[in-house]
Amino acid sequence: MSDIEAQFSVLKQTADPAVTDAIAELIAKGEDHELNRINALDFSSRRGLDEEQVISAFLHASRLGLFDLTWNVLCPGCSGVLDAHDTLKSLRHEDYQCGLCACGYEPSVDEQVEVAFTVSPRIRKIAAHDPNTLPLWEYYKQVFWSSGIDLNRDTFPSLADEVTLDALELPAGEKAVLSLQLPQQFIIAFEPVTHSAHFIEVQGEPTKERQQLALVYNKAHPPTGSISLRPGPLRLSLDNQAGVRTLPTVFIAGEALHEMLGKRRRFLTAKRMLSNQTFRDVFKADNLNIDQRLKITSLTFLFTDLKGSTALYERVGDLAAFDLVRAHFQALLGIISSEKGAVVKTIGDAVMATFVRPEHAIIAGLRMRAAMDELNVQRGRDDLVVKIGIHEGPCLAVMLNERQDYFGQTVNIAARVQGLSTSQAIHVTGPVIDAPAVAAILEKEAITPIQKQAALRGIADKVLVYEIP
């Protein structure tokens, strides 16, 4: 048995067999570009596979060395990859600059950090393993732009011609001159390797006199520049001092360019990865550094606690109570994972979990309540009660006590809301109830939330909460 066969044999023991077979087929038969920065959500959609099983399989495959996992910081405007990291620990919280859009962004892991998978060169060598050999447009498609841009293979060549005045591959240390005829439009002279750009506002009366512009590319990433020119001939001098091949491209920043870059598809975000149970279990070493603070603009927190656990221990004894608590944990943790959530930690008889979307947390909460009812029926008692609180909002992803955790007022409110429950009722906040998908779930279940104002310990103002009876 070869090493690759052995790795896939191990993978089938930890991942869904159908997904494993699809990954094996991709490695064996896929085109080079299909094995670079694989979009796991697009992969699952095209093959009719479950997203969570696909994500889990790619994570296990990466742990086995079949793929390299990368965290790519994206520009929210053009979806260009501003920086690529092989570990979450190297992600900076400072601003990233996009030359093409001339904007700076503080990375949020909601939609600005893409998680992608590239086949390991030990498994199969592909062209993208040496990006400097890729043709100009393949470099744009496979290296500069993220997997979130939906580039139509049939229409891309004609669109690329329409949006480009000229482009060339410029070897390291060489110079070139482009002779251009400037239209009365906004022009961007962009270079994707060094991420440098020069903006040209073409306006005024046309001229027949040749205009001049000189650009130098170097490792210092020269700041974005701008100039006003008139419609007419331009002599564009280019000097590559970057030490690597550069790809100067002169774009017409019009509707065609917006059309080419405007079609997007879903991709695996860092936020979703941090709330994935397989990632938290398998990639414990690839968490944040102790001094990192990653901003998340929206995350849903679910807190649970077992009501009257001390009395339960006294009533049934330590051994029986331990078995009950363990059964309760097994039910809750299984539900969290199956509803696209992840357990952040357990504290005594309590659980803290995260979900990317509020509706996943609501479904999990309802299933948890039903699971406790089932355990009570099996026991012939009704004293196993889990208190549940759910809240959604912004937070920071941090490292606390050597564990990837979360910090902020959203976390505090979610924990306090859980404390409002005195029975099987679930307590949630306004942002959760306001989510359209949550309203649809409650309507389907014929549940009418009960609105009330609540004073939460440590929170200055009263909070509007809803009881899910």
Coordinates of C-alpha atoms in Angstrom, one line a residue:
M1 CA 0.0 0.0 0.0
S2 CA 1.4 3.4 -1.0
D3 CA 1.6 6.3 1.5
I4 CA -1.3 8.1 -0.2
E5 CA -3.5 5.0 -0.1
A6 CA -2.6 4.6 3.6
Q7 CA -3.5 8.3 4.2
F8 CA -6.9 7.8 2.5
S9 CA -7.5 4.6 4.5
V10 CA -7.0 6.6 7.7
L11 CA -9.2 9.4 6.3
K12 CA -12.1 7.0 5.7
Q13 CA -12.0 6.2 9.4
T14 CA -12.5 9.8 10.5
A15 CA -14.5 11.3 7.6
D16 CA -17.6 10.5 5.6
P17 CA -16.7 7.7 3.0
A18 CA -18.6 9.4 0.2
V19 CA -16.8 12.7 0.8
T20 CA -13.4 10.9 1.0
D21 CA -14.1 9.2 -2.3
A22 CA -14.9 12.6 -3.9
I23 CA -11.7 14.1 -2.5
A24 CA -9.7 11.1 -3.8
E25 CA -11.2 11.6 -7.3
L26 CA -10.5 15.3 -7.2
I27 CA -6.8 14.7 -6.5
A28 CA -6.5 12.0 -9.2
K29 CA -8.5 13.6 -12.0
G30 CA -9.0 17.3 -11.2
E31 CA -7.4 20.0 -13.2
D32 CA -4.5 21.9 -11.6
H33 CA -6.6 25.0 -10.9
E34 CA -9.3 22.9 -9.2
L35 CA -6.7 21.7 -6.6
N36 CA -5.6 25.2 -5.6
R37 CA -7.5 27.2 -2.9
I38 CA -10.4 24.8 -2.9
N39 CA -13.6 26.4 -1.9
A40 CA -15.1 23.7 0.4
L41 CA -18.7 25.1 0.1
D42 CA -18.5 25.2 -3.7
F43 CA -17.1 21.7 -3.7
S44 CA -20.0 20.3 -1.6
S45 CA -22.5 22.1 -3.7
R46 CA -21.2 20.9 -7.0
R47 CA -21.1 17.3 -5.8
G48 CA -24.3 17.3 -3.7
L49 CA -22.5 16.6 -0.5
D50 CA -23.2 17.8 3.1
E51 CA -21.3 21.0 3.8
E52 CA -20.4 20.0 7.4
Q53 CA -19.1 16.6 6.3
V54 CA -17.1 18.2 3.5
I55 CA -15.5 20.8 5.9
S56 CA -14.7 18.0 8.4
A57 CA -13.2 15.8 5.7
F58 CA -10.9 18.5 4.3
L59 CA -9.8 19.4 7.9
H60 CA -8.9 15.7 8.6
A61 CA -7.2 15.5 5.2
S62 CA -5.2 18.6 6.0
R63 CA -4.1 17.1 9.3
L64 CA -3.0 14.0 7.5
G65 CA -0.9 16.1 5.1
L66 CA -3.0 15.7 2.0
F67 CA -3.8 19.4 1.8
D68 CA -2.3 22.7 3.0
L69 CA -4.8 24.9 4.8
T70 CA -4.5 28.7 4.3
W71 CA -6.2 31.7 5.9
N72 CA -6.5 34.4 3.3
V73 CA -7.3 38.0 4.1
L74 CA -9.6 39.4 1.5
C75 CA -10.5 42.9 0.3
P76 CA -14.3 43.3 0.7
G77 CA -14.4 45.4 -2.4
C78 CA -12.6 43.4 -5.1
S79 CA -12.2 40.1 -3.2
G80 CA -8.4 40.2 -3.8
V81 CA -6.2 38.2 -1.5
L82 CA -4.3 40.9 0.5
D83 CA -2.3 38.4 2.5
A84 CA -2.2 34.6 2.9
H85 CA -1.3 32.7 6.1
D86 CA -0.7 29.1 6.8
T87 CA -1.7 29.5 10.4
L88 CA -4.3 31.7 12.2
K89 CA -1.6 32.8 14.6
S90 CA 0.1 35.0 12.0
L91 CA -3.1 36.9 11.2
R92 CA -2.6 40.6 12.1
H93 CA -5.3 42.8 13.5
E94 CA -3.9 45.9 11.9
D95 CA -5.2 47.4 8.7
Y96 CA -4.6 45.6 5.4
Q97 CA -4.3 47.8 2.3
C98 CA -5.8 47.0 -1.1
G99 CA -4.0 48.7 -3.9
L100 CA -6.7 48.0 -6.5
C101 CA -9.4 49.6 -4.3
A102 CA -7.1 52.1 -2.6
C103 CA -8.7 51.3 0.8
G104 CA -7.5 50.0 4.1
Y105 CA -9.4 47.4 6.1
E106 CA -9.2 46.0 9.6
P107 CA -9.7 42.2 9.0
S108 CA -13.0 40.8 10.4
V109 CA -13.2 37.1 10.4
D110 CA -16.9 37.2 9.3
E111 CA -16.4 37.7 5.6
Q112 CA -12.8 39.0 5.2
V113 CA -10.8 35.9 6.0
E114 CA -11.2 32.9 3.7
V115 CA -10.2 29.4 4.6
A116 CA -9.1 27.4 1.6
F117 CA -7.3 24.1 0.9
T118 CA -4.5 23.4 -1.6
V119 CA -3.3 20.0 -2.4
S120 CA 0.1 19.3 -0.9
P121 CA 3.0 19.2 -3.3
R122 CA 4.0 15.9 -1.7
I123 CA 0.7 14.5 -3.0
R124 CA 0.4 16.1 -6.4
K125 CA 2.4 18.9 -7.9
I126 CA 0.3 21.7 -9.5
A127 CA 1.2 24.9 -11.3
A128 CA 0.1 27.1 -8.4
H129 CA 2.8 25.6 -6.2
D130 CA 5.1 27.9 -8.2
P131 CA 3.0 31.0 -8.8
N132 CA 5.7 32.8 -10.8
T133 CA 5.2 30.3 -13.6
L134 CA 1.4 30.9 -14.0
P135 CA 0.3 32.9 -17.0
L136 CA -0.9 36.4 -16.2
W137 CA -4.7 35.7 -16.1
E138 CA -4.2 32.4 -14.3
Y139 CA -2.2 34.3 -11.6
Y140 CA -5.1 36.6 -11.1
K141 CA -7.6 33.8 -11.0
Q142 CA -5.6 31.4 -8.8
V143 CA -3.5 33.7 -6.6
F144 CA -4.8 37.3 -6.5
W145 CA -8.5 36.7 -6.5
S146 CA -10.2 34.6 -3.8
S147 CA -12.4 31.5 -4.3
G148 CA -15.4 33.8 -3.5
I149 CA -15.3 35.3 -7.0
D150 CA -17.4 33.4 -9.5
L151 CA -15.5 33.7 -12.7
N152 CA -17.4 32.2 -15.6
R153 CA -14.9 30.2 -17.7
D154 CA -16.9 30.9 -20.9
T155 CA -17.3 34.6 -20.6
F156 CA -14.1 35.5 -18.7
P157 CA -11.8 35.8 -21.8
S158 CA -14.0 38.3 -23.5
L159 CA -14.6 40.3 -20.3
A160 CA -10.9 40.3 -19.6
D161 CA -10.3 41.8 -23.1
E162 CA -13.0 44.4 -22.5
V163 CA -11.6 45.6 -19.2
T164 CA -7.9 45.6 -20.2
L165 CA -6.0 48.2 -22.2
D166 CA -2.8 46.2 -22.0
A167 CA -1.0 43.8 -19.8
L168 CA 2.4 42.0 -19.8
E169 CA 4.7 39.7 -17.9
L170 CA 7.8 41.7 -16.8
P171 CA 10.7 39.5 -15.6
A172 CA 12.7 40.6 -12.6
G173 CA 15.2 43.4 -13.3
E174 CA 13.7 44.2 -16.7
K175 CA 12.1 47.3 -18.2
A176 CA 9.3 47.8 -20.7
V177 CA 7.3 50.5 -22.4
L178 CA 3.6 50.3 -23.2
S179 CA 2.1 52.6 -25.9
L180 CA -1.5 53.2 -25.0
Q181 CA -4.4 55.2 -26.3
L182 CA -6.2 56.5 -23.3
P183 CA -10.0 56.7 -23.4
Q184 CA -12.0 59.2 -21.4
Q185 CA -12.5 56.9 -18.5
F186 CA -11.0 56.0 -15.2
I187 CA -7.9 53.9 -15.6
I188 CA -6.0 51.7 -13.1
A189 CA -2.5 50.6 -13.7
F190 CA -2.4 47.6 -11.3
E191 CA 0.3 45.1 -10.4
P192 CA -1.0 42.1 -8.5
V193 CA 2.4 40.6 -7.3
T194 CA 3.4 43.7 -5.4
H195 CA -0.2 44.9 -4.9
S196 CA 0.7 48.4 -6.2
A197 CA -1.6 50.6 -8.2
H198 CA -1.6 53.9 -10.0
F199 CA -4.9 55.7 -10.7
I200 CA -5.3 57.8 -13.9
E201 CA -8.2 60.2 -14.2
V202 CA -8.6 60.7 -17.9
Q203 CA -10.5 63.9 -18.6
G204 CA -10.5 67.1 -20.6
E205 CA -10.0 67.7 -24.3
P206 CA -8.3 64.9 -26.3
T207 CA -4.7 65.5 -27.2
K208 CA -2.4 64.1 -29.9
E209 CA 0.7 65.0 -27.9
R210 CA 2.2 61.9 -26.3
Q211 CA 2.0 61.9 -22.5
Q212 CA 4.5 60.2 -20.2
L213 CA 4.1 58.1 -17.0
A214 CA 6.9 56.1 -15.4
L215 CA 6.2 53.4 -12.7
V216 CA 8.7 51.4 -10.6
Y217 CA 7.9 48.1 -8.9
N218 CA 9.9 47.1 -5.9
K219 CA 9.7 45.1 -2.7
A220 CA 8.8 48.3 -0.7
H221 CA 5.3 48.1 -2.1
P222 CA 5.2 51.8 -3.3
P223 CA 2.1 53.7 -2.2
T224 CA -0.8 54.0 -4.4
G225 CA -0.5 57.1 -6.7
S226 CA -2.8 59.1 -8.9
I227 CA -2.5 61.5 -11.9
S228 CA -4.8 63.3 -14.2
L229 CA -4.2 63.0 -18.0
R230 CA -6.1 63.8 -21.1
P231 CA -7.6 61.4 -23.6
G232 CA -4.9 60.4 -26.1
P233 CA -1.6 58.7 -26.4
L234 CA 0.4 57.6 -23.3
R235 CA 3.9 56.2 -23.1
L236 CA 3.9 54.1 -19.9
S237 CA 7.4 53.2 -18.8
L238 CA 7.7 50.2 -16.4
D239 CA 10.8 49.3 -14.3
N240 CA 10.7 46.0 -12.4
Q241 CA 13.0 46.2 -9.3
A242 CA 10.9 43.8 -7.2
G243 CA 13.3 40.8 -7.6
V244 CA 10.4 38.7 -8.9
R245 CA 8.3 38.6 -12.1
T246 CA 5.6 41.3 -12.1
L247 CA 2.4 41.5 -14.1
P248 CA 1.5 45.1 -14.9
T249 CA -2.1 45.4 -16.1
V250 CA -3.9 48.5 -17.2
F251 CA -7.6 48.2 -16.4
I252 CA -10.5 50.3 -17.5
A253 CA -12.5 50.8 -14.3
G254 CA -15.9 50.7 -15.8
E255 CA -19.0 48.6 -15.7
A256 CA -17.4 45.6 -17.4
L257 CA -14.8 45.4 -14.6
H258 CA -17.5 45.7 -11.9
E259 CA -19.4 42.9 -13.8
M260 CA -16.4 40.7 -13.8
L261 CA -15.7 41.1 -10.1
G262 CA -19.2 41.5 -8.9
K263 CA -20.4 37.9 -9.2
R264 CA -19.7 36.2 -5.8
R265 CA -20.2 32.8 -4.3
R266 CA -20.2 31.6 -0.7
F267 CA -16.9 30.5 0.7
L268 CA -15.7 29.1 4.0
T269 CA -15.0 32.0 6.4
A270 CA -12.7 32.0 9.4
K271 CA -15.8 32.7 11.6
R272 CA -17.4 29.5 10.5
M273 CA -14.2 27.6 11.0
L274 CA -13.8 28.9 14.5
S275 CA -17.3 27.6 15.2
N276 CA -16.6 24.2 13.7
Q277 CA -16.3 21.4 16.2
T278 CA -13.8 19.4 14.0
F279 CA -11.5 22.3 13.7
R280 CA -11.6 22.9 17.5
D281 CA -10.9 19.2 18.1
V282 CA -8.3 18.5 15.4
F283 CA -6.4 21.9 15.1
K284 CA -6.0 22.8 18.7
A285 CA -2.4 23.9 18.1
D286 CA -3.5 26.3 15.3
N287 CA -5.4 28.6 17.6
L288 CA -4.6 32.2 18.3
N289 CA -1.6 33.7 20.0
I290 CA -2.0 34.9 23.5
D291 CA -1.9 38.6 22.3
Q292 CA -4.2 38.2 19.3
R293 CA -7.6 39.9 19.2
L294 CA -9.7 39.1 16.1
K295 CA -12.9 41.1 15.5
I296 CA -16.1 39.2 14.8
T297 CA -19.1 41.5 13.9
S298 CA -21.8 38.8 14.6
L299 CA -21.7 35.5 16.4
T300 CA -24.4 33.6 18.3
F301 CA -23.7 32.3 21.8
L302 CA -25.7 29.6 23.6
F303 CA -25.2 28.9 27.3
T304 CA -26.7 26.0 29.2
D305 CA -26.7 25.0 32.8
L306 CA -28.2 22.0 34.6
K307 CA -30.8 23.2 37.1
G308 CA -30.5 21.9 40.6
S309 CA -27.5 19.7 40.0
T310 CA -26.4 20.0 43.7
A311 CA -29.8 18.7 44.9
L312 CA -29.6 16.0 42.2
Y313 CA -26.3 14.7 43.6
E314 CA -27.8 14.7 47.1
R315 CA -30.9 12.9 46.0
V316 CA -29.6 10.1 43.8
G317 CA -26.0 9.9 45.0
D318 CA -22.7 10.7 43.3
L319 CA -22.5 7.7 40.9
A320 CA -26.0 7.9 39.6
A321 CA -25.8 11.7 39.3
F322 CA -22.5 11.4 37.4
D323 CA -24.0 9.0 34.9
L324 CA -27.0 11.4 34.5
V325 CA -24.7 14.5 34.0
R326 CA -22.6 12.5 31.5
A327 CA -25.7 11.5 29.5
H328 CA -26.9 15.1 29.5
F329 CA -23.5 16.3 28.2
Q330 CA -23.4 13.6 25.5
A331 CA -26.9 14.7 24.3
L332 CA -26.0 18.4 24.3
L333 CA -22.6 18.1 22.7
G334 CA -24.0 15.9 19.9
I335 CA -26.8 18.4 19.2
I336 CA -24.4 21.3 19.1
S337 CA -22.1 19.6 16.6
S338 CA -25.0 18.4 14.4
E339 CA -26.5 22.0 14.2
K340 CA -23.2 23.5 12.9
G341 CA -22.1 24.7 16.3
A342 CA -19.0 24.2 18.4
V343 CA -18.4 23.8 22.1
V344 CA -16.1 26.5 23.4
K345 CA -15.9 25.0 26.9
T346 CA -17.8 23.3 29.7
I347 CA -17.7 24.6 33.2
G348 CA -19.1 22.2 35.8
D349 CA -22.5 21.3 34.5
A350 CA -22.6 24.3 32.1
V351 CA -21.9 24.5 28.4
M352 CA -20.8 27.5 26.3
A353 CA -21.2 27.1 22.5
T354 CA -21.1 29.2 19.4
F355 CA -23.1 29.2 16.2
V356 CA -22.6 31.2 13.0
R357 CA -26.3 32.0 12.7
P358 CA -29.0 32.5 15.3
E359 CA -31.4 29.9 13.7
H360 CA -28.9 27.1 14.3
A361 CA -28.7 28.0 18.0
I362 CA -32.5 28.1 18.3
I363 CA -32.9 24.7 16.7
A364 CA -30.2 23.4 19.0
G365 CA -31.9 24.8 22.0
L366 CA -35.2 23.2 21.1
R367 CA -33.6 19.9 20.5
M368 CA -31.7 20.1 23.8
R369 CA -35.0 20.7 25.6
A370 CA -36.6 17.7 23.9
A371 CA -33.5 15.5 24.7
M372 CA -33.9 16.3 28.4
D373 CA -37.6 15.4 28.2
E374 CA -36.6 12.1 26.7
L375 CA -34.1 11.4 29.4
N376 CA -36.7 12.2 32.0
V377 CA -39.2 9.8 30.4
Q378 CA -36.6 7.1 30.5
R379 CA -35.9 7.7 34.2
G380 CA -39.6 8.1 35.1
R381 CA -38.9 11.5 36.7
D382 CA -39.0 15.2 35.5
D383 CA -36.1 16.7 37.5
L384 CA -33.5 16.8 34.7
V385 CA -33.9 20.4 33.6
V386 CA -31.4 22.3 31.4
K387 CA -31.5 26.2 31.4
I388 CA -30.7 27.8 28.1
G389 CA -29.9 31.3 27.0
I390 CA -29.1 32.6 23.5
H391 CA -27.7 36.0 22.4
E392 CA -26.2 37.3 19.2
G393 CA -23.8 40.2 18.6
P394 CA -20.2 41.4 18.1
C395 CA -17.2 39.9 20.0
L396 CA -13.5 39.3 20.0
A397 CA -11.9 35.9 19.4
V398 CA -9.1 35.6 21.9
M399 CA -6.9 33.1 23.8
L400 CA -7.9 32.5 27.4
N401 CA -6.4 29.8 29.6
E402 CA -4.7 28.2 26.6
R403 CA -8.0 27.8 24.8
Q404 CA -9.5 29.7 21.9
D405 CA -12.3 31.7 23.5
Y406 CA -14.4 34.8 23.1
F407 CA -14.6 38.1 24.9
G408 CA -17.0 41.0 25.1
Q409 CA -20.4 42.3 26.2
T410 CA -22.2 39.9 23.9
V411 CA -20.7 36.9 25.8
N412 CA -21.6 38.5 29.1
I413 CA -25.2 39.1 28.1
A414 CA -25.6 35.6 26.7
A415 CA -24.4 34.1 30.0
R416 CA -26.7 36.3 32.1
V417 CA -29.7 35.6 29.9
Q418 CA -29.2 31.9 30.5
G419 CA -29.4 32.7 34.2
L420 CA -33.0 34.0 33.8
S421 CA -34.3 30.5 33.2
T422 CA -35.9 28.7 36.1
S423 CA -37.5 25.9 34.0
Q424 CA -37.3 24.3 30.6
A425 CA -38.0 27.7 29.0
I426 CA -35.3 29.1 26.7
H427 CA -34.5 32.8 27.0
V428 CA -33.2 34.7 24.0
T429 CA -32.5 38.4 23.2
G430 CA -34.0 40.7 20.6
P431 CA -31.3 40.2 17.9
V432 CA -32.0 36.5 18.0
I433 CA -35.8 36.9 17.7
D434 CA -35.4 39.5 15.0
A435 CA -33.6 37.1 12.7
P436 CA -36.1 36.1 9.9
A437 CA -35.1 32.5 10.0
V438 CA -35.7 32.3 13.7
A439 CA -39.2 33.7 13.3
A440 CA -40.0 31.1 10.7
I441 CA -38.8 28.3 13.0
L442 CA -41.0 29.5 15.9
E443 CA -44.0 29.9 13.6
K444 CA -43.5 26.4 12.3
E445 CA -43.3 25.0 15.9
A446 CA -46.4 27.1 16.9
I447 CA -44.3 28.8 19.6
T448 CA -45.2 32.4 20.7
P449 CA -42.3 34.1 22.5
I450 CA -43.1 36.0 25.7
Q451 CA -41.5 39.5 25.7
K452 CA -40.2 41.0 28.9
Q453 CA -37.7 43.4 30.3
A454 CA -34.9 41.9 32.4
A455 CA -32.2 43.3 34.7
L456 CA -29.0 41.4 34.1
R457 CA -26.2 41.3 36.6
G458 CA -23.3 43.5 35.5
I459 CA -25.4 45.1 32.7
A460 CA -26.4 48.8 33.4
D461 CA -29.6 49.0 31.4
K462 CA -32.5 46.5 31.4
V463 CA -32.4 44.2 28.4
L464 CA -35.4 43.2 26.2
V465 CA -35.6 39.4 26.3
Y466 CA -38.0 36.7 25.1
E467 CA -39.0 33.5 26.8
I468 CA -39.5 30.5 24.5
P469 CA -42.1 28.5 26.5

